Short mmCIF file of C-alpha atoms and ligand atoms in Angstrom, two decimals:
data_model
loop_
_atom_site.label_atom_id
_atom_site.label_comp_id
_atom_site.label_asym_id
_atom_site.label_seq_id
_atom_site.Cartn_x
_atom_site.Cartn_y
_atom_site.Cartn_z
CA MET A 1 15.11 193.65 -34.63
CA LYS A 2 13.18 190.68 -35.67
CA ASN A 3 14.57 188.42 -32.94
CA LYS A 4 13.83 190.99 -30.22
CA GLU A 5 10.25 191.22 -31.77
CA GLN A 6 9.89 187.37 -31.62
CA ARG A 7 11.23 187.24 -27.97
CA ILE A 8 8.75 189.75 -26.87
CA MET A 9 5.71 187.86 -28.68
CA LYS A 10 7.02 184.79 -26.98
CA ASP A 11 6.93 186.43 -23.65
CA ILE A 12 3.56 187.86 -24.11
CA ASN A 13 2.23 184.40 -25.23
CA HIS A 14 3.76 182.66 -22.31
CA LYS A 15 1.97 185.30 -19.99
CA ILE A 16 -1.36 185.27 -21.53
CA SER A 17 -1.43 181.46 -22.02
CA ARG A 18 -0.38 181.02 -18.17
CA GLU A 19 -3.00 183.37 -17.13
CA ILE A 20 -5.71 181.59 -18.99
CA VAL A 21 -4.90 178.10 -17.86
CA ASN A 22 -4.26 179.40 -14.25
CA THR A 23 -7.81 180.98 -14.30
CA ALA A 24 -9.31 177.93 -15.70
CA LYS A 25 -7.64 175.76 -12.84
CA LYS A 26 -8.78 178.32 -10.25
CA HIS A 27 -12.27 177.67 -11.44
CA LYS A 28 -11.90 173.98 -11.67
CA ALA A 29 -12.76 174.22 -15.34
CA LYS A 30 -12.37 170.89 -17.34
CA VAL A 31 -12.26 172.59 -20.72
CA ILE A 32 -11.04 175.70 -22.30
CA LYS A 33 -12.88 176.54 -25.50
CA LEU A 34 -11.32 178.63 -28.20
CA GLU A 35 -12.43 179.54 -31.73
CA ARG A 36 -10.66 178.10 -34.61
CA LEU A 37 -9.70 180.67 -37.16
CA GLU A 38 -9.85 179.84 -40.84
CA ASN A 39 -7.02 179.60 -43.17
CA ILE A 40 -4.38 177.89 -40.94
CA ARG A 41 -2.81 174.80 -42.23
CA SER A 42 -0.32 172.65 -40.49
CA THR A 43 2.30 173.48 -43.05
CA THR A 44 2.18 177.07 -42.02
CA ARG A 45 5.83 178.50 -42.14
CA THR A 46 7.30 181.34 -40.28
CA SER A 47 7.47 183.48 -43.32
CA ARG A 48 4.80 186.16 -43.15
CA LYS A 49 3.95 186.24 -46.68
CA ASN A 50 2.50 182.78 -46.37
CA ASN A 51 0.20 183.71 -43.56
CA PRO A 52 -3.20 185.23 -43.80
CA SER A 53 -2.49 187.95 -41.12
CA LEU A 54 -0.02 188.71 -38.37
CA HIS A 55 -3.09 188.49 -36.01
CA THR A 56 -3.95 185.08 -37.21
CA TRP A 57 -0.48 184.03 -36.68
CA SER A 58 -0.07 185.43 -33.45
CA PHE A 59 -3.24 183.72 -32.34
CA TYR A 60 -2.01 180.46 -33.68
CA ARG A 61 1.07 180.70 -31.58
CA LEU A 62 -0.92 181.55 -28.34
CA ALA A 63 -3.34 178.69 -29.11
CA GLN A 64 -0.30 176.37 -28.95
CA TYR A 65 1.04 177.62 -25.63
CA ILE A 66 -2.55 177.36 -24.30
CA GLU A 67 -2.79 173.80 -25.60
CA TYR A 68 0.49 172.80 -24.09
CA LYS A 69 -0.01 174.52 -20.78
CA ALA A 70 -3.68 173.01 -20.47
CA LYS A 71 -2.51 169.72 -21.31
CA LEU A 72 0.04 169.83 -18.30
CA ALA A 73 -2.74 170.89 -15.96
CA GLY A 74 -5.11 168.18 -17.35
CA ILE A 75 -7.53 170.54 -18.81
CA GLU A 76 -8.99 169.94 -22.39
CA VAL A 77 -8.86 172.55 -25.10
CA GLU A 78 -11.80 172.45 -27.45
CA TYR A 79 -12.20 174.32 -30.57
CA VAL A 80 -15.47 175.57 -31.91
CA ASP A 81 -16.50 177.09 -35.34
CA SER A 82 -15.79 180.74 -35.34
CA VAL A 83 -18.78 181.33 -37.54
CA TYR A 84 -21.11 184.13 -36.11
CA THR A 85 -19.44 184.14 -32.79
CA SER A 86 -19.10 187.87 -33.02
CA GLN A 87 -22.57 188.47 -34.53
CA LYS A 88 -24.96 186.27 -32.80
CA CYS A 89 -27.15 187.75 -30.07
CA PRO A 90 -27.04 185.38 -27.07
CA GLN A 91 -30.68 186.31 -26.02
CA CYS A 92 -32.62 186.14 -29.17
CA GLY A 93 -30.41 184.61 -31.77
CA ASN A 94 -30.42 187.47 -34.24
CA ILE A 95 -27.34 187.92 -36.39
CA HIS A 96 -25.81 190.93 -37.08
CA HIS A 97 -22.62 192.89 -37.28
CA ALA A 98 -21.36 194.81 -34.08
CA LYS A 99 -20.78 198.51 -34.66
CA ASP A 100 -17.26 199.50 -33.47
CA ARG A 101 -16.69 197.63 -30.10
CA LYS A 102 -20.33 197.91 -28.94
CA TYR A 103 -22.73 195.15 -29.90
CA ILE A 104 -26.39 196.26 -29.55
CA CYS A 105 -29.38 193.94 -30.59
CA LYS A 106 -32.88 194.94 -31.43
CA CYS A 107 -34.03 192.90 -28.61
CA GLY A 108 -32.37 195.44 -26.20
CA TYR A 109 -29.37 193.03 -25.49
CA HIS A 110 -25.91 194.95 -25.62
CA THR A 111 -22.46 194.30 -24.65
CA HIS A 112 -18.81 194.59 -25.66
CA ARG A 113 -18.18 192.90 -29.03
CA ASP A 114 -15.12 190.84 -27.54
CA LEU A 115 -17.50 189.67 -24.46
CA LEU A 116 -20.09 188.71 -27.13
CA GLY A 117 -17.46 186.46 -28.85
CA ALA A 118 -16.46 184.90 -25.43
CA ILE A 119 -20.17 184.34 -24.49
CA ASN A 120 -20.96 182.58 -27.94
CA ILE A 121 -17.68 180.50 -27.82
CA CYS A 122 -18.70 179.40 -24.31
CA ASN A 123 -22.28 178.47 -25.41
CA SER A 124 -21.24 177.00 -28.56
CA THR A 125 -21.78 173.44 -29.30
CA GLU A 126 -20.04 173.45 -32.81
CA TYR A 127 -17.27 171.38 -31.81
CA ILE A 128 -14.54 170.86 -34.36
CA GLY A 129 -11.67 169.37 -32.76
CA ASN A 130 -8.92 169.79 -30.17
CA ARG A 131 -6.13 171.16 -32.44
CA CYS A 132 -5.88 174.66 -33.40
CA ILE A 133 -4.72 173.50 -37.10
CA ALA A 134 -7.17 171.80 -39.44
ZN1 ZN B 201 -31.23 190.09 -29.43
#
């Protein structure tokens, strides 16, 4: 069961990373920006008990696939600090938590929480390196 699960995850990561890098290529992007998650060390082992969460681990694997495929395509991968990316209003700079999946700011700005994250990562100048591990 565990092997099957890993195979499925690997397959999904391949597909997602390929799509991301292909989209970047199509738009002639030179950089793919990702947010770096906390609590990931280069010594991370496959054992789940050493990992902060399955979600973080999955992202780590996906980020590695993206880095690999982007490199082959001549595209840089940049990591930005994930602080406030899901809380900061791109219009007025106000910081607050999104309720459920909807982000609604006092200034009237509203969007999907995940889209807000993408916008803030895109706008971020908090560059912290080009590897997903600290
Ligand atoms: Zn606002």
